Amino acid sequence: MSKPLKLFLKLLLAVFGFFAVTFTVYIFNLDMKLTALIEPVLLKHYDRIERDKHL
């Protein structure tokens, strides 16, 4: 096989792999499930921040 063809096949495989991963995240809504796991930690952090309540 020629070098450009090998490069093209590797690029095609990388693009397909990226699509497969992002499609799986989309179908199973994994981004929002991860956000739901992180939310309590973020809420605890932001609740401790002192706020300036003057308008």
Tab-separated table of C-alpha atoms in Angstrom:
chain	number	residue	atom	x	y	z
A	1	MET	CA	0.000	0.000	0.000
A	2	SER	CA	1.159	3.502	-0.699
A	3	LYS	CA	1.973	5.931	2.077
A	4	PRO	CA	-0.855	8.423	1.283
A	5	LEU	CA	-3.405	5.597	1.287
A	6	LYS	CA	-2.228	4.398	4.713
A	7	LEU	CA	-2.436	7.947	6.027
A	8	PHE	CA	-5.944	8.339	4.608
A	9	LEU	CA	-7.081	5.071	6.203
A	10	LYS	CA	-5.669	6.092	9.586
A	11	LEU	CA	-7.379	9.462	9.324
A	12	LEU	CA	-10.658	7.786	8.350
A	13	LEU	CA	-10.366	5.394	11.295
A	14	ALA	CA	-9.675	8.291	13.686
A	15	VAL	CA	-12.696	10.229	12.389
A	16	PHE	CA	-14.923	7.163	12.710
A	17	GLY	CA	-13.644	6.525	16.251
A	18	PHE	CA	-14.327	10.130	17.254
A	19	PHE	CA	-17.834	9.886	15.782
A	20	ALA	CA	-18.505	6.614	17.615
A	21	VAL	CA	-17.466	8.099	20.965
A	22	THR	CA	-19.469	11.306	20.539
A	23	PHE	CA	-22.508	9.376	19.265
A	24	THR	CA	-22.391	7.101	22.324
A	25	VAL	CA	-22.187	10.122	24.643
A	26	TYR	CA	-25.178	11.674	22.848
A	27	ILE	CA	-27.365	8.543	22.815
A	28	PHE	CA	-26.857	7.716	26.494
A	29	ASN	CA	-26.872	11.388	27.609
A	30	LEU	CA	-23.564	10.807	29.397
A	31	ASP	CA	-22.618	14.466	29.547
A	32	MET	CA	-25.634	15.324	31.695
A	33	LYS	CA	-25.156	12.230	33.851
A	34	LEU	CA	-21.589	13.334	34.549
A	35	THR	CA	-22.826	16.840	35.316
A	36	ALA	CA	-25.352	15.400	37.788
A	37	LEU	CA	-22.519	13.590	39.580
A	38	ILE	CA	-20.379	16.713	39.805
A	39	GLU	CA	-23.214	19.093	40.787
A	40	PRO	CA	-23.175	18.439	44.578
A	41	VAL	CA	-19.443	19.153	44.732
A	42	LEU	CA	-19.877	22.377	42.771
A	43	LEU	CA	-22.851	23.480	44.884
A	44	LYS	CA	-20.885	22.926	48.084
A	45	HIS	CA	-18.018	24.976	46.680
A	46	TYR	CA	-20.155	27.882	45.440
A	47	ASP	CA	-22.304	27.956	48.577
A	48	ARG	CA	-19.172	28.714	50.633
A	49	ILE	CA	-18.246	31.750	48.551
A	50	GLU	CA	-18.974	35.001	50.339
A	51	ARG	CA	-21.158	37.326	48.329
A	52	ASP	CA	-21.521	41.072	48.241
A	53	LYS	CA	-25.255	41.619	48.827
A	54	HIS	CA	-25.272	45.393	48.356
A	55	LEU	CA	-27.252	46.681	45.432
